[in-house]
C-alpha positions as semicolon CSV with decimal commas, in nm:
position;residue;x (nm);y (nm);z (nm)
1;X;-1,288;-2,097;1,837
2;X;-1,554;-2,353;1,695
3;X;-1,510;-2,529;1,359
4;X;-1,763;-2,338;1,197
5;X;-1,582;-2,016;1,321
6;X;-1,253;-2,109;1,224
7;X;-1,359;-2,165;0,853
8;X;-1,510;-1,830;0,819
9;X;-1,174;-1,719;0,957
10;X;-1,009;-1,886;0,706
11;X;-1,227;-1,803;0,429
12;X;-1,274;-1,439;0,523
13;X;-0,894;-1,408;0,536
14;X;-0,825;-1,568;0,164
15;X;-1,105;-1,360;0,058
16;X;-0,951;-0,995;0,207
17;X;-0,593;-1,096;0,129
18;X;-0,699;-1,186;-0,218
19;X;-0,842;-0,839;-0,236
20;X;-0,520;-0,715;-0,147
21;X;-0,295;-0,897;-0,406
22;X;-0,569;-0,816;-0,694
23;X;-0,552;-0,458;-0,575
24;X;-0,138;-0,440;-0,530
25;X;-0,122;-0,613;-0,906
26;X;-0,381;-0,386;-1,067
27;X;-0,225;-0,087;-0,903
28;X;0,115;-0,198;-0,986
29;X;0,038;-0,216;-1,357
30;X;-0,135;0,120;-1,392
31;X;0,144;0,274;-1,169
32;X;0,409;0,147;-1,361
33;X;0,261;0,262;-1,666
34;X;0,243;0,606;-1,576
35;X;0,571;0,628;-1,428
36;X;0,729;0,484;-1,750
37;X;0,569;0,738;-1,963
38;X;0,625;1,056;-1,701
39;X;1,036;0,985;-1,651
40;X;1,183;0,794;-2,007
41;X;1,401;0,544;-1,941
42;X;1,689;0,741;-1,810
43;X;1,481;0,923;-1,495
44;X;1,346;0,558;-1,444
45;X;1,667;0,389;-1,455
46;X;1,825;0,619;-1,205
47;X;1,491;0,617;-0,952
48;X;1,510;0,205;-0,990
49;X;1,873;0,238;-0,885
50;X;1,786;0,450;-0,564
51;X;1,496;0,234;-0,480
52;X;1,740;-0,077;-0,500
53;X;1,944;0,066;-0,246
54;X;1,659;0,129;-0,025
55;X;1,527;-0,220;-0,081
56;X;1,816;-0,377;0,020
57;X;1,896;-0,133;0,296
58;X;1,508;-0,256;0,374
59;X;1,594;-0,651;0,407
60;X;1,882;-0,511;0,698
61;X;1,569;-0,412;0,933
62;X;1,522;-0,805;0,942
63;X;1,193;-0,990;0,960
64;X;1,075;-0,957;1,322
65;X;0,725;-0,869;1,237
66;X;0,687;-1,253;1,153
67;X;0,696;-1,292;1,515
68;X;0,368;-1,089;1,530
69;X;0,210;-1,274;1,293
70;X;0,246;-1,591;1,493
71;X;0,254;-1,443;1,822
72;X;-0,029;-1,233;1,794
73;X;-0,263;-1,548;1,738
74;X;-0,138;-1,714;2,022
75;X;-0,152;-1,407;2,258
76;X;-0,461;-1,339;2,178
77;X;-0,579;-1,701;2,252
78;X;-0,467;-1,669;2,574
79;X;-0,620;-1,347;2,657
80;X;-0,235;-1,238;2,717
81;X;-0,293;-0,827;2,565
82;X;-0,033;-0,678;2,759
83;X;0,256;-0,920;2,633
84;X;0,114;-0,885;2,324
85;X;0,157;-0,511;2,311
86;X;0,525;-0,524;2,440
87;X;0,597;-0,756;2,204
88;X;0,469;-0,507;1,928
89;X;0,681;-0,255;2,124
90;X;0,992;-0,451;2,111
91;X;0,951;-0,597;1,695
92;X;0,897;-0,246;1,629
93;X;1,197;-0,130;1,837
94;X;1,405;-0,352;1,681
95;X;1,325;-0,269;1,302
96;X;1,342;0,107;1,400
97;X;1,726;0,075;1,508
98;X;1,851;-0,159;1,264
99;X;1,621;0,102;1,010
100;X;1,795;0,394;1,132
101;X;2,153;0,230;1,126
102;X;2,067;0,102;0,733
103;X;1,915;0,463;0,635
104;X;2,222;0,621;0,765
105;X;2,431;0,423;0,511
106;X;2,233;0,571;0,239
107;X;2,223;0,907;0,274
108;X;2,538;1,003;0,160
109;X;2,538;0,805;-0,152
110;X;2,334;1,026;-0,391
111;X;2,077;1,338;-0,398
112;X;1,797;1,132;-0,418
113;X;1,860;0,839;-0,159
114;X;1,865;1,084;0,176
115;X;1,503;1,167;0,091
116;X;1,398;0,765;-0,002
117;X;1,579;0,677;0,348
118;X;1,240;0,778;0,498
119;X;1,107;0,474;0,339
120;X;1,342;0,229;0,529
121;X;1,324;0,409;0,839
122;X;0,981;0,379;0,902
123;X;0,930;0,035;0,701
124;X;0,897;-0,146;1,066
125;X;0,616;0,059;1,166
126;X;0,392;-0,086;0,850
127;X;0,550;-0,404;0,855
128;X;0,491;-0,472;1,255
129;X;0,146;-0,270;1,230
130;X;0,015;-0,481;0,927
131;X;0,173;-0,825;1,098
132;X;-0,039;-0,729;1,434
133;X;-0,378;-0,686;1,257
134;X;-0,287;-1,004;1,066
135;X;-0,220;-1,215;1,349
136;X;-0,527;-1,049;1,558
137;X;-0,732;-1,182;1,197
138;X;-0,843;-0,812;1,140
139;X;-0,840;-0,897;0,766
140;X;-1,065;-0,668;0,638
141;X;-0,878;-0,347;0,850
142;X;-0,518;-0,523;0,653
143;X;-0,684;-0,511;0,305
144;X;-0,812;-0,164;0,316
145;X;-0,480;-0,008;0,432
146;X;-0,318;-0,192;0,133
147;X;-0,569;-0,083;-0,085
148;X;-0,614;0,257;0,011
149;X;-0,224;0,306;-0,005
150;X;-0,160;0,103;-0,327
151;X;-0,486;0,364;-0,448
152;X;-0,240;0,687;-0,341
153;X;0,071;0,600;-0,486
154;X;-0,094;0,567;-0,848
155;X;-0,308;0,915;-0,846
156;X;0,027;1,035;-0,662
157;X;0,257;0,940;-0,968
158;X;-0,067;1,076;-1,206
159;X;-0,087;1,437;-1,032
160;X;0,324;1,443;-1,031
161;X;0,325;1,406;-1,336
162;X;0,050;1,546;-1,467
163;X;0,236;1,887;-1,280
164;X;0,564;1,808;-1,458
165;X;0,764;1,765;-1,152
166;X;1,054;1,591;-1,147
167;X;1,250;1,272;-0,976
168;X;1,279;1,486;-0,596
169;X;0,936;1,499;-0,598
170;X;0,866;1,147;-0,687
171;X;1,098;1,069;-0,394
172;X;0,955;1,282;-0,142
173;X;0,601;1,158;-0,266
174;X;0,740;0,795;-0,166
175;X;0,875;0,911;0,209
176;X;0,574;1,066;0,272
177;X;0,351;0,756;0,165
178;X;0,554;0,552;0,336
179;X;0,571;0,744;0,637
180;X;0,216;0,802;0,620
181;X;0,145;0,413;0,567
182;X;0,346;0,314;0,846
183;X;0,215;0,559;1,117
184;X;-0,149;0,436;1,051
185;X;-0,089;0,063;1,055
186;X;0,110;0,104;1,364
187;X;-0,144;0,330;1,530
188;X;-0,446;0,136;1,456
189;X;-0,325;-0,244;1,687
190;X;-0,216;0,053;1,910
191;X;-0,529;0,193;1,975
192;X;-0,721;-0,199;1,989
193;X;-0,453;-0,253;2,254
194;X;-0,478;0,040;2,448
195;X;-0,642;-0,112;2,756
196;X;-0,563;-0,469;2,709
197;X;-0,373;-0,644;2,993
198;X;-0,268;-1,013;3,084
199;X;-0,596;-1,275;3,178
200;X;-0,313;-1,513;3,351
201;X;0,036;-1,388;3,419
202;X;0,291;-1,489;3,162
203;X;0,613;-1,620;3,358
204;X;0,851;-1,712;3,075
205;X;0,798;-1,427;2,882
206;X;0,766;-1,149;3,182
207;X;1,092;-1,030;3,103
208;X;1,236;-0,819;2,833
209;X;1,536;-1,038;2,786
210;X;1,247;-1,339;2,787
211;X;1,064;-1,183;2,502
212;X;1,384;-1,090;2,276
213;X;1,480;-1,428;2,325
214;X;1,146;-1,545;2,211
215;X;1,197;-1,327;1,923
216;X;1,513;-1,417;1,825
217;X;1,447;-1,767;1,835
218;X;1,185;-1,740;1,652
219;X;1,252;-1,527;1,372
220;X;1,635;-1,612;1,260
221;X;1,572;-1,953;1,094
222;X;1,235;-1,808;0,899
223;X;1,520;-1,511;0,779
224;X;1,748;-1,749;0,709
225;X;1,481;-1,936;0,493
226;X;1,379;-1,640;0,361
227;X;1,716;-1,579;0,243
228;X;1,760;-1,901;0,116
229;X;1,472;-1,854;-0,118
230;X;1,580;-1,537;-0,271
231;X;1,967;-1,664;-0,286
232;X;1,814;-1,946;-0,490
233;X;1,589;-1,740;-0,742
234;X;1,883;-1,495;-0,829
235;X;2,169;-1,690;-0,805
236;X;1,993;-1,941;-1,049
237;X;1,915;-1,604;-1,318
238;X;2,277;-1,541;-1,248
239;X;2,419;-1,885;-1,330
240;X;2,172;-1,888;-1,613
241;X;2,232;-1,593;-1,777
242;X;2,625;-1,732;-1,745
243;X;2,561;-2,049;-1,963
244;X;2,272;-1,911;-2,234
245;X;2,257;-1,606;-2,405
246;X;1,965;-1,310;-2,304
247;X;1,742;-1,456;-2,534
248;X;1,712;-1,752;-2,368
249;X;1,733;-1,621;-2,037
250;X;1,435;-1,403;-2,094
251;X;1,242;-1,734;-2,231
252;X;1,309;-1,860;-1,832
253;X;1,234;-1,559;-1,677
254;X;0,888;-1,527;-1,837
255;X;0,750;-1,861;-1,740
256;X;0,925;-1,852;-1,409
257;X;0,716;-1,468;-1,331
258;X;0,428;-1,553;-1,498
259;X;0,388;-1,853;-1,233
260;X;0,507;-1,671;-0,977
261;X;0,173;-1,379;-1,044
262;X;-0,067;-1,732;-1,028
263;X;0,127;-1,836;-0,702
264;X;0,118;-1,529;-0,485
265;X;-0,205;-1,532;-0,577
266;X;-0,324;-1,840;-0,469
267;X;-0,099;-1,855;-0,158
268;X;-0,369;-1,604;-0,001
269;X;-0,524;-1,914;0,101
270;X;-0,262;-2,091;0,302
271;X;-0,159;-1,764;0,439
272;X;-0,504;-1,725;0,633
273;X;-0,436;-2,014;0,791
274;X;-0,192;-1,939;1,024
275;X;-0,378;-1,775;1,301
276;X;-0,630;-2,009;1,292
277;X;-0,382;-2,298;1,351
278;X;-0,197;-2,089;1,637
279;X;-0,546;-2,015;1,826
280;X;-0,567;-2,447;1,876
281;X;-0,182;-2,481;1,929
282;X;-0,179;-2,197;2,216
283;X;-0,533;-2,353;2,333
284;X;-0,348;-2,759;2,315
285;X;-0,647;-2,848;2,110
286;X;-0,445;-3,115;1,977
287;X;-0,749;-3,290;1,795
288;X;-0,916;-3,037;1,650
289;X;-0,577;-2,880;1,537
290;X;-0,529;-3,206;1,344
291;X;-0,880;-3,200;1,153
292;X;-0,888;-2,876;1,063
293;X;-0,539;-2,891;0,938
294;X;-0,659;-3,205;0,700
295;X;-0,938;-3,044;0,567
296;X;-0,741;-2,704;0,462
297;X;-0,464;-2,945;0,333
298;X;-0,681;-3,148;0,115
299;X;-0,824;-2,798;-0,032
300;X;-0,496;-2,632;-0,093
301;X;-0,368;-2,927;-0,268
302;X;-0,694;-2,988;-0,489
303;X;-0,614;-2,570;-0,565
304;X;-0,230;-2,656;-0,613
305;X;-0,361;-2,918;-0,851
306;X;-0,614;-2,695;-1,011
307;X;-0,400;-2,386;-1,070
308;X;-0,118;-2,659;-1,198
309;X;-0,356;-2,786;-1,511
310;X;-0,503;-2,473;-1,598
311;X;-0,182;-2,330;-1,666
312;X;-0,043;-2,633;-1,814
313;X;-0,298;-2,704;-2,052
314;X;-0,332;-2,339;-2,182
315;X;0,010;-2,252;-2,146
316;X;-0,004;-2,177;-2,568
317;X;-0,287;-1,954;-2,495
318;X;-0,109;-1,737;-2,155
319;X;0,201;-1,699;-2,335
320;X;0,047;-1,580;-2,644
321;X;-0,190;-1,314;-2,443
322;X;0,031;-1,257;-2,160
323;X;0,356;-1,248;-2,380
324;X;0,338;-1,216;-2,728
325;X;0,443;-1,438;-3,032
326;X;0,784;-1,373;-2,965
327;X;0,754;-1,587;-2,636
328;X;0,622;-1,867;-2,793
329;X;0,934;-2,063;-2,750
330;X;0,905;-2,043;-2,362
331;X;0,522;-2,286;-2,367
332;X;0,756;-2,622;-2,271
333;X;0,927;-2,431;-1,996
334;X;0,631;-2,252;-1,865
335;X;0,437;-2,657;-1,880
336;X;0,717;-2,729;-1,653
337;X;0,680;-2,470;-1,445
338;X;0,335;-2,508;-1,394
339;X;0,383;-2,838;-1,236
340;X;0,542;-2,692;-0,926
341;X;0,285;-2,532;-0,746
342;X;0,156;-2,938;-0,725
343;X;0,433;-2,939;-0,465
344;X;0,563;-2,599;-0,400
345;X;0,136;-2,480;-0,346
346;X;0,048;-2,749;-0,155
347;X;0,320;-2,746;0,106
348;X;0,284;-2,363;0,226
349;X;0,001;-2,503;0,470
350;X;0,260;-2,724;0,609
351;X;0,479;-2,432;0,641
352;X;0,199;-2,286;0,814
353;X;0,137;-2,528;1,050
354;X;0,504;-2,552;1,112
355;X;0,507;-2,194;1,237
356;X;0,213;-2,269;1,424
357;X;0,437;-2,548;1,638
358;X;0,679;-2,350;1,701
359;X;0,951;-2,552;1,480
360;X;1,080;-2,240;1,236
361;X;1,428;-2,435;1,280
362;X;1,253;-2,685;1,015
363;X;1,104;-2,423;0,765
364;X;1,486;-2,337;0,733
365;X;1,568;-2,696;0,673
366;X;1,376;-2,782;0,401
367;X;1,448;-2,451;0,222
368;X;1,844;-2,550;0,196
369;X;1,749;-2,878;0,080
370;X;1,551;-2,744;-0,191
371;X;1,818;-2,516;-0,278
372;X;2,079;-2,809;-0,223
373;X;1,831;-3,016;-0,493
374;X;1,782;-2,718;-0,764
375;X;2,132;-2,624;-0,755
376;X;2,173;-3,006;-0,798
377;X;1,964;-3,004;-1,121
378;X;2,125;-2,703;-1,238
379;X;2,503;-2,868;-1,278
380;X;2,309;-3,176;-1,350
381;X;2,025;-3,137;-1,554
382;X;2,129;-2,802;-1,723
383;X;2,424;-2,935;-1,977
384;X;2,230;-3,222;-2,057
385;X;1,865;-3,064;-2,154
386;X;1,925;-2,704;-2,164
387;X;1,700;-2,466;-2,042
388;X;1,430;-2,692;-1,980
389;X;1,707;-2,910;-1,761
390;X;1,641;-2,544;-1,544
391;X;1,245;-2,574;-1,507
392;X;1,302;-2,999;-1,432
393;X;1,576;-2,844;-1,147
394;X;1,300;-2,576;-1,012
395;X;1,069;-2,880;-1,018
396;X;1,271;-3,133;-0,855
397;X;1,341;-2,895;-0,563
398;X;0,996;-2,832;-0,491
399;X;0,878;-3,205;-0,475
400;X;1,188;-3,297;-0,312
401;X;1,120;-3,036;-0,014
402;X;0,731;-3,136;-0,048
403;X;0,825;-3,457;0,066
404;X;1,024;-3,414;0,327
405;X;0,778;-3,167;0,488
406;X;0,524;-3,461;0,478
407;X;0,772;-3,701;0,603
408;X;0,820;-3,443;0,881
409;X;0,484;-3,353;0,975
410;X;0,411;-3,751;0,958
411;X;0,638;-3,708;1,309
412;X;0,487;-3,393;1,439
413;X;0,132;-3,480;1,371
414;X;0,090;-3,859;1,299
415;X;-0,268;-3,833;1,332
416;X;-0,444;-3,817;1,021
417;X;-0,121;-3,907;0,821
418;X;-0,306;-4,243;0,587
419;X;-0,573;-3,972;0,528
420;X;-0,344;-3,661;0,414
421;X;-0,128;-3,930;0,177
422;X;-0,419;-4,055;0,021
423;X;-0,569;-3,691;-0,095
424;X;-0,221;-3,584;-0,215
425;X;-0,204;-3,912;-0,407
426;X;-0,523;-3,899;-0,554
427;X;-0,533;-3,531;-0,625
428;X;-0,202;-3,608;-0,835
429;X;-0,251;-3,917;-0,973
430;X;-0,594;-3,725;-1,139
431;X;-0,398;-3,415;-1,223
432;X;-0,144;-3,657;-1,375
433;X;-0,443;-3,809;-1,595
434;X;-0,564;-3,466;-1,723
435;X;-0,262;-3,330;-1,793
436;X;-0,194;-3,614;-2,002
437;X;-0,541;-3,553;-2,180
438;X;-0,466;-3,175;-2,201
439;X;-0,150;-3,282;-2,359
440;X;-0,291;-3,479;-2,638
441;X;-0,521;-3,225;-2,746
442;X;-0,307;-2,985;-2,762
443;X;-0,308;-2,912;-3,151
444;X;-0,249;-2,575;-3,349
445;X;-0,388;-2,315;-3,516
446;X;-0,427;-2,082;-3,176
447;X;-0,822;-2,108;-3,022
448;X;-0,873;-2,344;-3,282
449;X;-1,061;-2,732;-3,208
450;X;-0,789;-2,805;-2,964
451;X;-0,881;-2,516;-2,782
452;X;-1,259;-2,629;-2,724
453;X;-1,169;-2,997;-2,676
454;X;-0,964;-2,896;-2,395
455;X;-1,191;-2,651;-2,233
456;X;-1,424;-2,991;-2,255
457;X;-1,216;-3,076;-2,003
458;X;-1,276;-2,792;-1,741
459;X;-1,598;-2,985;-1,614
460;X;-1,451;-3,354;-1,666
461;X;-1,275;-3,206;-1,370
462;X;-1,492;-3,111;-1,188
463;X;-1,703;-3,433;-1,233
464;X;-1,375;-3,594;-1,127
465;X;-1,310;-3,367;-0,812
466;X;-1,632;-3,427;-0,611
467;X;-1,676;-3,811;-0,736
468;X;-1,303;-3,911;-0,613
469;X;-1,382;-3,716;-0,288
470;X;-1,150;-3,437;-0,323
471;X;-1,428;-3,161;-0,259
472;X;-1,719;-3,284;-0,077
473;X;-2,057;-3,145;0,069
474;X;-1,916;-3,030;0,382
475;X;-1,688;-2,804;0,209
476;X;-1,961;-2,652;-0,013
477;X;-2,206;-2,615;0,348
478;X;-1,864;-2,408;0,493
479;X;-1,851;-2,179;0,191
480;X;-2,208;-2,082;0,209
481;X;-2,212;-2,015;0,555
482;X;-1,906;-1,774;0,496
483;X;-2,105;-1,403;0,573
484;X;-2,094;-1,173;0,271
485;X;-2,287;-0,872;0,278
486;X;-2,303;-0,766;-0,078
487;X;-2,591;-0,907;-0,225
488;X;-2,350;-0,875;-0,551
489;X;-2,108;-1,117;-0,376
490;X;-2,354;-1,324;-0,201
491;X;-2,572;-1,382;-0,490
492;X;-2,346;-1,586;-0,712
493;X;-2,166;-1,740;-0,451
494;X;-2,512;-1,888;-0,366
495;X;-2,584;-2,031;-0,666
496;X;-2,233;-2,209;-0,747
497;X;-2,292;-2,373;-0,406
498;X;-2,623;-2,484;-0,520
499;X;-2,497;-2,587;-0,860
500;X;-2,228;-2,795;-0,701
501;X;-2,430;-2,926;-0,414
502;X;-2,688;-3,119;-0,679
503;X;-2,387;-3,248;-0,856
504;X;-2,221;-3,364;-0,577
505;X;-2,556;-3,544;-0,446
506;X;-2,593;-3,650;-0,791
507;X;-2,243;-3,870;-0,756
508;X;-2,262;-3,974;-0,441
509;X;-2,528;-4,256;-0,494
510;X;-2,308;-4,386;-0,798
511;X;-1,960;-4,376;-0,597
512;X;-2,143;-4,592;-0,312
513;X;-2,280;-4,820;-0,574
């Protein structure tokens, strides 16, 4: 896989996976919108209780389809189909059983939850199937099956209720989706592996027992991270909602999800990375591994910063559109917020590349110390500030565990290391700088002078981003050589690139000078 192939990869995945959260958050909204209108808050409360169950029962199948979407990569690489196909065989063997055993607990519990046990029991085979196509880089085949499905459920819930059926039939409408969803994505890797067999035998991995290993080894510390994560996230509500009163707690729950809709979103980026990086581990393209890892690193951080100041200097203006008036008190704790994805952004494509080596057992690591640092900051920083001591805790995790993932790829990857902490230091010593501007500015009445002087500073930016080398040339000749059919796609694409390419020729004499 050449350079120039690997960042079309990379940008064709952000771009389909984008697709895919824009579609599952559109969908979502209009979805749960008609569903809150057909069943009134008691059908809805009682179908959110059922579909809790199932969720949970859902987290007991366990998270082997991670393995696929490492593994795949690095099968693939090595021409190695046939293991590739057991290994599907085995992932989805073992989130079948432990599906069955977690649906059986279910189905006595109410009328509804026999019929919603469909749902866990065939959650491996669109888990596994989507983490196959992932890891094979078949994007575009992973966006349209999320699309198409997301698409389903919503003129589903619209014809259900537009027949004035009831909560059974919203359940069975579920199984079948979901049994629907997870037959195709499992049938479609299926069919691409049909005929694929081994280029070189695989020795360590010939076995059953070899492979289970593999997978075990593999996926328990990523669960365990995983599970650190969401332990975190509630227990904090729960602790929370212990010392402040529901009006507060609603204050931190609306900055903390209204970050979390920019983060997901941006994390498409990192995300496409990881095949990429497992095609030059698998191939021991040790060099190669380390430049392309310091050019994706230096982008995701210049997006962490990026994402960080637009939030934080129109935080006023989100909350009032996203929110309302009534959330106005919640613009400190949502300019605290916003400062974690400096961090918490930038260090998903060291998580990546972690997976890539091999080393999950670290992943796990530095999610316990940032849980160790926020519950820290909780006890700590919570009686002494209040409820903004919670966003400084949520922030102090994420650099803390930032950090230490640099201090630990330093080790892993040493190469490159001067370069890597001098784009994270200049990306947020510059952030630091506009924020402060952004912060200065920031003056009532609502879209008022403030409002314009700090838009002012959208392109100050962007001056700033291409004259302190954060984006150069290079990156802008990779973008337009990404392949977009759609002349409605391709055409402005084009002429940013163009736009930016004069400006950054335009700087480049002056930096030299």
């Amino acid at each position: 896989m050449k350079s120039g192939e690997i960042a079309r990869s990379v940008s064709r995945g952000t771009f389909y996976l984008a697709i895919e959260k824009i579609a599952a958050l559109v969908s979502g909204t209009v979805y749960f919108a008609l569903l809150l209108r057909w069943l009134g808050p008691t059908k809805y409360g009682i179908m959110t209780l059922a579909l809790s169950f199932t969720g949970l029962a859902a987290v007991a199948t366990g998270n082997f389809e991670m393995y696929l979407e490492r593994f795949a990569a690095e099968y693939q690489a090595r021409g190695a189909y046939r293991t590739l196909r057991r290994s599907q065989f085995l992932a989805l063997g073992l989130k079948l059983a432990l599906g069955v055993l977690a649906s059986g607990a279910l189905v006595a519990l109410a009328t509804l939850l026999p019929v919603l046990t469909l749902m866990v029991a065939f959650d491996g085979l669109a888990t596994t199937g989507r983490a196959t196509l992932y890891g094979l880089q078949r994007f575009r085949t992973v966006s349209a099956l999320a699309v198409a499905f997301h698409l389903l459920k919503t003129i589903m819930v619209g014809a259900l209720w537009f027949a004035r059926l009831g909560l059974p039939a919203l359940a069975a409408g579920l199984a079948v989706l979901s049994v629907l969803q997870g037959v195709v994505s499992t049938a479609i890797p299926m069919w691409l592996l049909r005929n694929g067999d081994d280029a070189v035998p695989e020795p360590r991995t010939a076995s059953t027992p070899g492979l289970l290993r593999s997978i075990f080894g593999y996926c328990t510390p990523l669960l365990g991270a995983r599970v650190t994560f969401l332990s975190g996230q509630n227990l904090g509500k729960v602790l929370l909602g212990k010392l402040f009163d529901a009006t507060q707690l609603g204050y931190f729950s609306f900055a903390f999800q209204t970050m979390e809709r920019f983060v997901e979103l941006v994390h498409t980026i990192p995300s496409s990375l990881l095949p990429s990086l497992t095609h030059l581990v698998a191939r021991e393209e040790r060099e190669r591994l380390g430049y392309v890892f310091d050019q994706a690193f230096r982008l995701i951080q210049v997006t962490a910063c990026v994402l960080s100041f637009g939030v934080f200097v129109f935080a006023r203006e989100i909350t009032l559109l996203v929110g309302s008036p009534l959330f106005e008190p919640a613009v400190p704790l949502l300019r605290i917020m916003s400062l974690a994805p400096i961090a918490r952004t930038a260090q998903q494509p060291l998580t990546m590349l972690f997976q890539a080596l091999r080393v999950p057992g670290t992943i796990l690591g530095l999610a316990l110390l940032k849980f160790a640092v926020e519950f820290t900051g909780y006890f700590t920083l919570v009686p002494w500030l209040g409820m903004l001591g919670a966003g400084w805790a949520n922030l102090a995790g994420a650099v803390i565990s930032y950090v230490a993932a640099l201090i630990v790829l330093g080790r892993l990857l040493p190469e490159g290391a001067s370069d890597r902490a001098r784009a994270a230091r200049v990306a947020i010593v510059f952030t630091g700088v506009m924020l402060l501007a952004g912060l200065l500015l920031d003056r009532p009445p609502i879209f008022g002078w403030s409002f314009f002087a700090r838009l002012a500073l959208v392109p100050i930016g962007g001056f700033g981003l291409f004259a302190l080398r954060l984006i150069t040339r290079y990156d802008l000749e990779k973008l337009s050589s990404v392949p977009l059919r759609a002349a409605w796609m391709r055409r402005p694409r084009d002429g940013f690139v163009a736009a930016a390419d004069r400006l950054a020729r335009a700087l480049e004499p002056r930096r030299a000078a």
